């Protein structure tokens, strides 16, 4: 429990486990009420699954994988992403009050946009199908997901502003303002780069403002409680997401900006690798979702950087970043499968307990 510096009531930063989660009183036997138990961080697992499929496809296009390897795993990852995303969206559609309640929580509210981010990545796969109707549905889904993310961003900031104190901040607070840059990574599939480009600049400015504040909070303010410690892994995502979004959405990226973001992205990913040595010793909670997307987007950023370096005649940089990207991709894949296994195990235990 932490207490606001302004004398507000203590606020728990705990992320409830799957079996206990509900922002409303649940009643036995109701499907709608059982959906209420699905934790908000599930959106992060869905996002990581969809994004890992995209990263594998990117690596295969650069001939970094054995032929057919991506073709085997991509459908499985897309199915896994949908398996986690659809029940989560159903939860909020059937019980909108849950969304409002969780938006007020300093941890749950900050990870809610991961569902919208997952929808953007899913849409980028839909538009690659041959059916025109499905392609159009993908564009609509992407547009709706961007709008939903913006609404969640405004709602989260509005609810946290009144009770703001540094000890309420956790690294997942990067998700609402910078997670929207996923739109830049996925926009090329939609042909909507010009629409998404302002979102990159918004995310970049937000990162520039929030990073020093977050570092100050982590170094000099009350330690993040163990119940929310998993969110530290999210520190690895923003810089890599900005780099991936910039390289994806702009035809002629500025060399200086690329070479500024690249070492920050790599350093933050390395920091998360070191932190995982301790974080993986924590008991399982839905917060484990934080271990997935940051590693996937880190690998994606390195693969895109390799592609950019190759196109700009930087052969040595292209080779080094390709190796780094492939190594990060392997680690990310292992982590996504590991966390998904924990989630599935928790789900099976919950179902058996309910039975």
mmCIF file of C-alpha atoms in Angstrom:
data_model
loop_
_atom_site.group_PDB
_atom_site.id
_atom_site.type_symbol
_atom_site.label_atom_id
_atom_site.label_comp_id
_atom_site.label_asym_id
_atom_site.label_seq_id
_atom_site.Cartn_x
_atom_site.Cartn_y
_atom_site.Cartn_z
ATOM 1 C CA UNK A 1 0.000 0.000 0.000
ATOM 2 C CA UNK A 2 1.209 3.523 -0.733
ATOM 3 C CA UNK A 3 -0.095 6.826 0.477
ATOM 4 C CA UNK A 4 -0.372 9.996 -1.524
ATOM 5 C CA UNK A 5 1.841 12.858 -0.474
ATOM 6 C CA UNK A 6 -1.278 15.021 -0.390
ATOM 7 C CA UNK A 7 -2.904 12.957 2.327
ATOM 8 C CA UNK A 8 -5.133 10.836 0.113
ATOM 9 C CA UNK A 9 -6.248 7.417 1.206
ATOM 10 C CA UNK A 10 -3.728 4.630 0.670
ATOM 11 C CA UNK A 11 -3.995 3.016 -2.752
ATOM 12 C CA UNK A 12 -3.012 -0.572 -3.392
ATOM 13 C CA UNK A 13 -0.665 -1.090 -6.322
ATOM 14 C CA UNK A 14 -1.329 -4.816 -6.302
ATOM 15 C CA UNK A 15 -2.378 -6.537 -9.524
ATOM 16 C CA UNK A 16 -4.961 -9.165 -8.480
ATOM 17 C CA UNK A 17 -4.359 -12.762 -9.488
ATOM 18 C CA UNK A 18 -6.649 -14.393 -12.012
ATOM 19 C CA UNK A 19 -8.713 -16.386 -9.533
ATOM 20 C CA UNK A 20 -9.525 -13.423 -7.313
ATOM 21 C CA UNK A 21 -9.804 -10.577 -9.775
ATOM 22 C CA UNK A 22 -12.983 -8.588 -10.051
ATOM 23 C CA UNK A 23 -13.787 -4.922 -9.655
ATOM 24 C CA UNK A 24 -17.382 -5.839 -8.952
ATOM 25 C CA UNK A 25 -18.880 -8.386 -6.612
ATOM 26 C CA UNK A 26 -19.101 -11.615 -8.573
ATOM 27 C CA UNK A 27 -21.788 -14.232 -8.306
ATOM 28 C CA UNK A 28 -21.302 -17.923 -8.871
ATOM 29 C CA UNK A 29 -22.591 -19.447 -12.067
ATOM 30 C CA UNK A 30 -22.840 -16.371 -14.284
ATOM 31 C CA UNK A 31 -20.714 -16.299 -17.455
ATOM 32 C CA UNK A 32 -20.647 -12.502 -17.492
ATOM 33 C CA UNK A 33 -19.459 -12.424 -13.909
ATOM 34 C CA UNK A 34 -16.749 -14.989 -14.649
ATOM 35 C CA UNK A 35 -15.464 -12.750 -17.437
ATOM 36 C CA UNK A 36 -15.009 -10.063 -14.805
ATOM 37 C CA UNK A 37 -12.212 -12.156 -13.314
ATOM 38 C CA UNK A 38 -10.013 -11.794 -16.400
ATOM 39 C CA UNK A 39 -7.200 -9.414 -15.385
ATOM 40 C CA UNK A 40 -6.441 -6.291 -17.408
ATOM 41 C CA UNK A 41 -2.766 -7.274 -18.014
ATOM 42 C CA UNK A 42 -4.043 -10.107 -20.220
ATOM 43 C CA UNK A 43 -4.071 -7.474 -22.966
ATOM 44 C CA UNK A 44 -0.290 -7.355 -22.713
ATOM 45 C CA UNK A 45 0.023 -11.089 -23.381
ATOM 46 C CA UNK A 46 -2.251 -10.744 -26.409
ATOM 47 C CA UNK A 47 -0.234 -7.772 -27.656
ATOM 48 C CA UNK A 48 3.028 -9.685 -27.240
ATOM 49 C CA UNK A 49 1.663 -12.724 -29.098
ATOM 50 C CA UNK A 50 0.491 -10.686 -32.094
ATOM 51 C CA UNK A 51 3.708 -8.636 -32.090
ATOM 52 C CA UNK A 52 5.913 -11.724 -31.887
ATOM 53 C CA UNK A 53 4.179 -13.036 -35.004
ATOM 54 C CA UNK A 54 5.026 -9.764 -36.764
ATOM 55 C CA UNK A 55 8.636 -9.904 -35.561
ATOM 56 C CA UNK A 56 9.039 -13.467 -36.838
ATOM 57 C CA UNK A 57 7.656 -12.448 -40.228
ATOM 58 C CA UNK A 58 10.094 -9.518 -40.314
ATOM 59 C CA UNK A 59 13.051 -11.750 -39.438
ATOM 60 C CA UNK A 60 12.029 -14.229 -42.131
ATOM 61 C CA UNK A 61 11.841 -11.437 -44.717
ATOM 62 C CA UNK A 62 15.460 -10.606 -43.809
ATOM 63 C CA UNK A 63 16.404 -14.277 -44.244
ATOM 64 C CA UNK A 64 17.448 -14.575 -40.601
ATOM 65 C CA UNK A 65 15.275 -17.643 -39.932
ATOM 66 C CA UNK A 66 15.093 -21.110 -41.402
ATOM 67 C CA UNK A 67 12.580 -21.184 -44.289
ATOM 68 C CA UNK A 68 9.091 -22.059 -43.089
ATOM 69 C CA UNK A 69 9.820 -21.458 -39.421
ATOM 70 C CA UNK A 70 7.802 -18.238 -39.254
ATOM 71 C CA UNK A 71 5.060 -19.809 -41.351
ATOM 72 C CA UNK A 72 4.658 -22.516 -38.735
ATOM 73 C CA UNK A 73 4.630 -20.310 -35.635
ATOM 74 C CA UNK A 74 2.803 -17.217 -36.917
ATOM 75 C CA UNK A 75 -0.685 -18.812 -37.141
ATOM 76 C CA UNK A 76 -0.242 -20.280 -33.664
ATOM 77 C CA UNK A 77 0.774 -16.915 -32.227
ATOM 78 C CA UNK A 78 -2.106 -15.127 -33.922
ATOM 79 C CA UNK A 79 -4.526 -17.697 -32.514
ATOM 80 C CA UNK A 80 -2.971 -17.267 -29.064
ATOM 81 C CA UNK A 81 -3.297 -13.493 -29.277
ATOM 82 C CA UNK A 82 -6.955 -13.760 -30.189
ATOM 83 C CA UNK A 83 -7.536 -16.335 -27.454
ATOM 84 C CA UNK A 84 -6.505 -13.778 -24.831
ATOM 85 C CA UNK A 85 -7.898 -10.658 -26.460
ATOM 86 C CA UNK A 86 -11.474 -11.641 -27.277
ATOM 87 C CA UNK A 87 -12.557 -12.605 -23.712
ATOM 88 C CA UNK A 88 -10.922 -9.453 -22.353
ATOM 89 C CA UNK A 89 -12.797 -7.222 -24.802
ATOM 90 C CA UNK A 90 -16.012 -9.128 -24.041
ATOM 91 C CA UNK A 91 -15.511 -8.426 -20.347
ATOM 92 C CA UNK A 92 -15.507 -4.669 -20.876
ATOM 93 C CA UNK A 93 -18.257 -4.664 -23.503
ATOM 94 C CA UNK A 94 -20.597 -6.608 -21.230
ATOM 95 C CA UNK A 95 -19.652 -4.731 -18.040
ATOM 96 C CA UNK A 96 -18.520 -1.187 -18.938
ATOM 97 C CA UNK A 97 -18.459 -0.212 -15.270
ATOM 98 C CA UNK A 98 -15.498 -2.529 -14.818
ATOM 99 C CA UNK A 99 -13.572 -0.446 -17.329
ATOM 100 C CA UNK A 100 -14.267 2.745 -15.384
ATOM 101 C CA UNK A 101 -13.378 1.121 -12.067
ATOM 102 C CA UNK A 102 -10.091 -0.285 -13.342
ATOM 103 C CA UNK A 103 -9.187 2.944 -15.098
ATOM 104 C CA UNK A 104 -8.971 4.569 -11.666
ATOM 105 C CA UNK A 105 -6.389 2.015 -10.455
ATOM 106 C CA UNK A 106 -2.782 3.278 -10.823
ATOM 107 C CA UNK A 107 -1.568 -0.041 -12.255
ATOM 108 C CA UNK A 108 -4.602 -1.651 -13.909
ATOM 109 C CA UNK A 109 -5.645 1.640 -15.498
ATOM 110 C CA UNK A 110 -2.211 2.135 -17.017
ATOM 111 C CA UNK A 111 -2.165 -1.283 -18.731
ATOM 112 C CA UNK A 112 -5.709 -1.133 -20.128
ATOM 113 C CA UNK A 113 -4.432 0.433 -23.402
ATOM 114 C CA UNK A 114 -2.500 -2.762 -24.170
ATOM 115 C CA UNK A 115 -5.805 -4.209 -25.401
ATOM 116 C CA UNK A 116 -6.135 -1.348 -27.887
ATOM 117 C CA UNK A 117 -2.507 -1.842 -28.926
ATOM 118 C CA UNK A 118 -3.199 -5.545 -29.500
ATOM 119 C CA UNK A 119 -6.165 -4.603 -31.690
ATOM 120 C CA UNK A 120 -3.895 -2.411 -33.841
ATOM 121 C CA UNK A 121 -1.441 -5.252 -34.429
ATOM 122 C CA UNK A 122 -4.281 -7.697 -35.114
ATOM 123 C CA UNK A 123 -5.688 -5.237 -37.670
ATOM 124 C CA UNK A 124 -2.316 -5.106 -39.447
ATOM 125 C CA UNK A 125 -2.642 -8.845 -40.039
ATOM 126 C CA UNK A 126 -6.252 -8.655 -41.202
ATOM 127 C CA UNK A 127 -5.427 -6.191 -43.988
ATOM 128 C CA UNK A 128 -2.929 -8.669 -45.414
ATOM 129 C CA UNK A 129 -5.706 -11.133 -46.273
ATOM 130 C CA UNK A 130 -7.041 -11.354 -49.814
ATOM 131 C CA UNK A 131 -10.693 -10.622 -49.010
ATOM 132 C CA UNK A 132 -11.575 -6.960 -49.554
ATOM 133 C CA UNK A 133 -14.248 -7.004 -46.851
ATOM 134 C CA UNK A 134 -11.775 -8.340 -44.293
ATOM 135 C CA UNK A 135 -9.196 -5.764 -45.348
ATOM 136 C CA UNK A 136 -11.732 -2.994 -44.847
ATOM 137 C CA UNK A 137 -12.657 -4.469 -41.482
ATOM 138 C CA UNK A 138 -8.977 -4.351 -40.570
ATOM 139 C CA UNK A 139 -8.776 -0.640 -41.348
ATOM 140 C CA UNK A 140 -11.920 0.001 -39.304
ATOM 141 C CA UNK A 141 -10.549 -2.071 -36.420
ATOM 142 C CA UNK A 142 -7.247 -0.188 -36.529
ATOM 143 C CA UNK A 143 -8.972 3.193 -36.559
ATOM 144 C CA UNK A 144 -11.230 2.170 -33.692
ATOM 145 C CA UNK A 145 -8.254 0.869 -31.711
ATOM 146 C CA UNK A 146 -6.355 4.149 -32.115
ATOM 147 C CA UNK A 147 -9.434 6.078 -30.997
ATOM 148 C CA UNK A 148 -9.939 3.700 -28.054
ATOM 149 C CA UNK A 149 -6.326 4.136 -26.984
ATOM 150 C CA UNK A 150 -6.738 7.913 -27.072
ATOM 151 C CA UNK A 151 -9.889 7.687 -24.935
ATOM 152 C CA UNK A 152 -8.127 5.419 -22.401
ATOM 153 C CA UNK A 153 -5.164 7.788 -22.313
ATOM 154 C CA UNK A 154 -7.384 10.773 -21.560
ATOM 155 C CA UNK A 155 -9.423 8.800 -19.038
ATOM 156 C CA UNK A 156 -6.360 7.496 -17.209
ATOM 157 C CA UNK A 157 -4.667 10.889 -17.046
ATOM 158 C CA UNK A 158 -7.885 12.534 -15.879
ATOM 159 C CA UNK A 159 -8.437 10.014 -13.086
ATOM 160 C CA UNK A 160 -4.828 10.017 -11.878
ATOM 161 C CA UNK A 161 -4.306 13.779 -12.030
ATOM 162 C CA UNK A 162 -6.411 14.550 -8.956
ATOM 163 C CA UNK A 163 -4.505 12.082 -6.762
ATOM 164 C CA UNK A 164 -1.102 12.464 -8.386
ATOM 165 C CA UNK A 165 2.010 11.839 -6.324
ATOM 166 C CA UNK A 166 5.334 10.378 -7.324
ATOM 167 C CA UNK A 167 4.876 7.298 -5.145
ATOM 168 C CA UNK A 168 1.792 6.344 -7.204
ATOM 169 C CA UNK A 169 3.849 6.264 -10.399
ATOM 170 C CA UNK A 170 4.990 2.930 -11.777
ATOM 171 C CA UNK A 171 6.752 2.187 -15.094
ATOM 172 C CA UNK A 172 3.461 1.023 -16.646
ATOM 173 C CA UNK A 173 2.515 4.713 -16.741
ATOM 174 C CA UNK A 174 4.543 4.836 -19.961
ATOM 175 C CA UNK A 175 1.890 2.681 -21.659
ATOM 176 C CA UNK A 176 -0.952 5.217 -22.122
ATOM 177 C CA UNK A 177 1.054 8.080 -23.687
ATOM 178 C CA UNK A 178 3.711 6.116 -25.586
ATOM 179 C CA UNK A 179 1.908 2.869 -26.368
ATOM 180 C CA UNK A 180 -0.118 4.702 -28.995
ATOM 181 C CA UNK A 181 3.055 4.694 -31.133
ATOM 182 C CA UNK A 182 2.101 1.094 -31.992
ATOM 183 C CA UNK A 183 -0.114 2.879 -34.515
ATOM 184 C CA UNK A 184 3.068 4.011 -36.295
ATOM 185 C CA UNK A 185 4.453 0.465 -36.418
ATOM 186 C CA UNK A 186 1.216 -0.889 -37.899
ATOM 187 C CA UNK A 187 0.162 2.070 -40.080
ATOM 188 C CA UNK A 188 2.174 1.028 -43.187
ATOM 189 C CA UNK A 189 0.042 -2.107 -43.541
ATOM 190 C CA UNK A 190 -2.959 0.203 -43.648
ATOM 191 C CA UNK A 191 -1.364 2.780 -45.944
ATOM 192 C CA UNK A 192 -2.035 5.385 -43.240
ATOM 193 C CA UNK A 193 1.494 6.532 -42.415
ATOM 194 C CA UNK A 194 0.616 10.225 -42.659
ATOM 195 C CA UNK A 195 -2.238 9.730 -40.197
ATOM 196 C CA UNK A 196 0.036 8.007 -37.678
ATOM 197 C CA UNK A 197 3.128 10.226 -37.922
ATOM 198 C CA UNK A 198 1.837 12.889 -35.460
ATOM 199 C CA UNK A 199 1.378 10.102 -32.905
ATOM 200 C CA UNK A 200 5.111 9.387 -33.072
ATOM 201 C CA UNK A 201 5.970 12.989 -32.229
ATOM 202 C CA UNK A 202 3.425 12.947 -29.414
ATOM 203 C CA UNK A 203 4.988 9.770 -28.012
ATOM 204 C CA UNK A 204 8.519 11.143 -28.379
ATOM 205 C CA UNK A 205 7.681 14.340 -26.489
ATOM 206 C CA UNK A 206 5.831 12.357 -23.815
ATOM 207 C CA UNK A 207 8.845 10.077 -23.379
ATOM 208 C CA UNK A 208 11.214 13.024 -23.142
ATOM 209 C CA UNK A 209 9.075 14.499 -20.357
ATOM 210 C CA UNK A 210 8.206 11.338 -18.490
ATOM 211 C CA UNK A 211 11.558 9.487 -18.555
ATOM 212 C CA UNK A 212 13.468 11.857 -16.224
ATOM 213 C CA UNK A 213 10.474 12.021 -13.869
ATOM 214 C CA UNK A 214 10.223 8.230 -13.773
ATOM 215 C CA UNK A 215 13.961 7.829 -13.208
ATOM 216 C CA UNK A 216 13.786 10.310 -10.337
ATOM 217 C CA UNK A 217 10.825 8.411 -8.877
ATOM 218 C CA UNK A 218 12.656 5.072 -9.112
ATOM 219 C CA UNK A 219 15.895 6.388 -7.626
ATOM 220 C CA UNK A 220 14.792 8.815 -4.934
ATOM 221 C CA UNK A 221 11.163 8.082 -3.980
ATOM 222 C CA UNK A 222 9.626 5.177 -2.069
ATOM 223 C CA UNK A 223 10.475 1.762 -3.538
ATOM 224 C CA UNK A 224 7.876 0.177 -5.808
ATOM 225 C CA UNK A 225 6.026 -2.455 -3.734
ATOM 226 C CA UNK A 226 6.614 -6.067 -4.682
ATOM 227 C CA UNK A 227 3.010 -6.422 -5.883
ATOM 228 C CA UNK A 228 3.733 -3.971 -8.713
ATOM 229 C CA UNK A 229 7.427 -4.690 -9.211
ATOM 230 C CA UNK A 230 6.819 -6.615 -12.445
ATOM 231 C CA UNK A 231 5.957 -3.321 -14.120
ATOM 232 C CA UNK A 232 9.652 -2.374 -14.028
ATOM 233 C CA UNK A 233 10.119 -4.520 -17.154
ATOM 234 C CA UNK A 234 8.038 -1.982 -19.088
ATOM 235 C CA UNK A 235 11.004 0.404 -18.862
ATOM 236 C CA UNK A 236 12.412 -1.507 -21.834
ATOM 237 C CA UNK A 237 9.495 -0.792 -24.170
ATOM 238 C CA UNK A 238 9.163 2.980 -24.862
ATOM 239 C CA UNK A 239 12.503 3.696 -26.565
ATOM 240 C CA UNK A 240 12.319 0.541 -28.680
ATOM 241 C CA UNK A 241 8.710 1.284 -29.615
ATOM 242 C CA UNK A 242 9.634 4.832 -30.632
ATOM 243 C CA UNK A 243 12.537 3.555 -32.722
ATOM 244 C CA UNK A 244 10.371 0.893 -34.384
ATOM 245 C CA UNK A 245 7.575 3.399 -35.002
ATOM 246 C CA UNK A 246 9.949 5.959 -36.481
ATOM 247 C CA UNK A 247 11.635 3.496 -38.831
ATOM 248 C CA UNK A 248 8.266 2.036 -39.892
ATOM 249 C CA UNK A 249 6.280 5.197 -40.456
ATOM 250 C CA UNK A 250 8.748 7.639 -42.039
ATOM 251 C CA UNK A 251 10.255 7.244 -45.511
ATOM 252 C CA UNK A 252 13.433 9.193 -44.731
ATOM 253 C CA UNK A 253 14.211 8.942 -41.022
ATOM 254 C CA UNK A 254 16.660 11.480 -39.659
ATOM 255 C CA UNK A 255 19.995 9.738 -39.018
ATOM 256 C CA UNK A 256 20.670 11.711 -35.848
ATOM 257 C CA UNK A 257 17.325 10.811 -34.278
ATOM 258 C CA UNK A 258 17.732 7.140 -35.215
ATOM 259 C CA UNK A 259 21.221 7.024 -33.738
ATOM 260 C CA UNK A 260 19.925 8.765 -30.608
ATOM 261 C CA UNK A 261 17.050 6.362 -30.031
ATOM 262 C CA UNK A 262 18.995 3.209 -30.927
ATOM 263 C CA UNK A 263 21.456 3.149 -27.985
ATOM 264 C CA UNK A 264 18.715 4.157 -25.533
ATOM 265 C CA UNK A 265 16.524 1.311 -26.793
ATOM 266 C CA UNK A 266 19.361 -1.209 -26.552
ATOM 267 C CA UNK A 267 20.409 0.009 -23.098
ATOM 268 C CA UNK A 268 16.877 -0.178 -21.720
ATOM 269 C CA UNK A 269 16.425 -3.689 -23.090
ATOM 270 C CA UNK A 270 19.717 -4.731 -21.469
ATOM 271 C CA UNK A 271 18.501 -3.201 -18.197
ATOM 272 C CA UNK A 272 15.332 -5.281 -18.363
ATOM 273 C CA UNK A 273 17.368 -8.440 -19.020
ATOM 274 C CA UNK A 274 19.309 -7.771 -15.812
ATOM 275 C CA UNK A 275 16.124 -6.983 -13.885
ATOM 276 C CA UNK A 276 14.490 -10.230 -15.028
ATOM 277 C CA UNK A 277 17.013 -12.195 -12.977
ATOM 278 C CA UNK A 278 15.190 -10.919 -9.897
ATOM 279 C CA UNK A 279 11.733 -10.314 -11.325
ATOM 280 C CA UNK A 280 11.314 -13.928 -12.443
ATOM 281 C CA UNK A 281 11.746 -14.990 -8.825
ATOM 282 C CA UNK A 282 8.510 -13.214 -7.891
ATOM 283 C CA UNK A 283 5.374 -15.362 -7.472
ATOM 284 C CA UNK A 284 3.246 -15.514 -10.594
ATOM 285 C CA UNK A 285 0.736 -12.730 -11.069
ATOM 286 C CA UNK A 286 -0.866 -11.179 -14.168
ATOM 287 C CA UNK A 287 1.928 -8.611 -13.887
ATOM 288 C CA UNK A 288 4.132 -11.201 -15.611
ATOM 289 C CA UNK A 289 2.604 -9.823 -18.820
ATOM 290 C CA UNK A 290 5.095 -6.957 -18.472
ATOM 291 C CA UNK A 291 7.892 -9.403 -19.305
ATOM 292 C CA UNK A 292 6.625 -10.017 -22.831
ATOM 293 C CA UNK A 293 5.954 -7.037 -25.123
ATOM 294 C CA UNK A 294 9.021 -4.989 -24.054
ATOM 295 C CA UNK A 295 11.268 -7.857 -25.167
ATOM 296 C CA UNK A 296 9.355 -8.387 -28.409
ATOM 297 C CA UNK A 297 9.401 -4.716 -29.401
ATOM 298 C CA UNK A 298 13.098 -4.572 -28.468
ATOM 299 C CA UNK A 299 13.819 -7.335 -30.973
ATOM 300 C CA UNK A 300 11.578 -5.702 -33.580
ATOM 301 C CA UNK A 301 13.389 -2.389 -33.210
ATOM 302 C CA UNK A 302 16.785 -4.023 -33.726
ATOM 303 C CA UNK A 303 15.562 -5.883 -36.823
ATOM 304 C CA UNK A 304 14.139 -2.683 -38.294
ATOM 305 C CA UNK A 305 17.361 -0.853 -37.436
ATOM 306 C CA UNK A 306 19.318 -3.543 -39.282
ATOM 307 C CA UNK A 307 17.082 -3.093 -42.314
ATOM 308 C CA UNK A 308 17.531 0.704 -42.190
ATOM 309 C CA UNK A 309 21.316 0.420 -41.807
ATOM 310 C CA UNK A 310 21.519 -1.944 -44.774
ATOM 311 C CA UNK A 311 19.518 0.460 -46.934
ATOM 312 C CA UNK A 312 21.829 3.329 -45.945
ATOM 313 C CA UNK A 313 25.101 1.546 -46.664
ATOM 314 C CA UNK A 314 26.044 0.815 -43.046
ATOM 315 C CA UNK A 315 26.928 -2.830 -43.552
ATOM 316 C CA UNK A 316 28.703 -3.378 -40.222
ATOM 317 C CA UNK A 317 25.882 -1.783 -38.223
ATOM 318 C CA UNK A 318 23.354 -3.803 -40.209
ATOM 319 C CA UNK A 319 25.162 -7.051 -39.398
ATOM 320 C CA UNK A 320 25.560 -6.263 -35.698
ATOM 321 C CA UNK A 321 21.956 -5.202 -35.238
ATOM 322 C CA UNK A 322 20.705 -8.237 -37.171
ATOM 323 C CA UNK A 323 22.591 -10.503 -34.767
ATOM 324 C CA UNK A 324 21.314 -8.525 -31.783
ATOM 325 C CA UNK A 325 17.778 -8.559 -33.140
ATOM 326 C CA UNK A 326 17.815 -12.311 -33.750
ATOM 327 C CA UNK A 327 19.186 -12.981 -30.278
ATOM 328 C CA UNK A 328 16.565 -10.740 -28.695
ATOM 329 C CA UNK A 329 13.874 -12.421 -30.772
ATOM 330 C CA UNK A 330 14.799 -15.837 -29.379
ATOM 331 C CA UNK A 331 14.687 -14.523 -25.807
ATOM 332 C CA UNK A 332 11.384 -12.748 -26.479
ATOM 333 C CA UNK A 333 9.831 -15.891 -27.960
ATOM 334 C CA UNK A 334 10.871 -17.960 -24.944
ATOM 335 C CA UNK A 335 9.451 -15.338 -22.578
ATOM 336 C CA UNK A 336 6.127 -15.050 -24.417
ATOM 337 C CA UNK A 337 5.694 -18.830 -24.326
ATOM 338 C CA UNK A 338 6.766 -18.953 -20.672
ATOM 339 C CA UNK A 339 4.312 -16.276 -19.548
ATOM 340 C CA UNK A 340 1.533 -17.679 -21.743
ATOM 341 C CA UNK A 341 2.091 -21.053 -20.089
ATOM 342 C CA UNK A 342 1.687 -19.480 -16.657
ATOM 343 C CA UNK A 343 -1.504 -17.727 -17.783
ATOM 344 C CA UNK A 344 -2.925 -20.948 -19.206
ATOM 345 C CA UNK A 345 -2.039 -22.816 -16.017
ATOM 346 C CA UNK A 346 -3.811 -20.164 -13.924
ATOM 347 C CA UNK A 347 -6.825 -20.358 -16.226
ATOM 348 C CA UNK A 348 -7.021 -24.160 -15.952
ATOM 349 C CA UNK A 349 -6.755 -24.006 -12.161
ATOM 350 C CA UNK A 350 -9.501 -21.386 -12.089
ATOM 351 C CA UNK A 351 -11.805 -23.476 -14.283
ATOM 352 C CA UNK A 352 -11.168 -26.584 -12.210
ATOM 353 C CA UNK A 353 -11.755 -24.650 -8.990
ATOM 354 C CA UNK A 354 -15.047 -23.279 -10.331
ATOM 355 C CA UNK A 355 -16.080 -26.786 -11.338
#
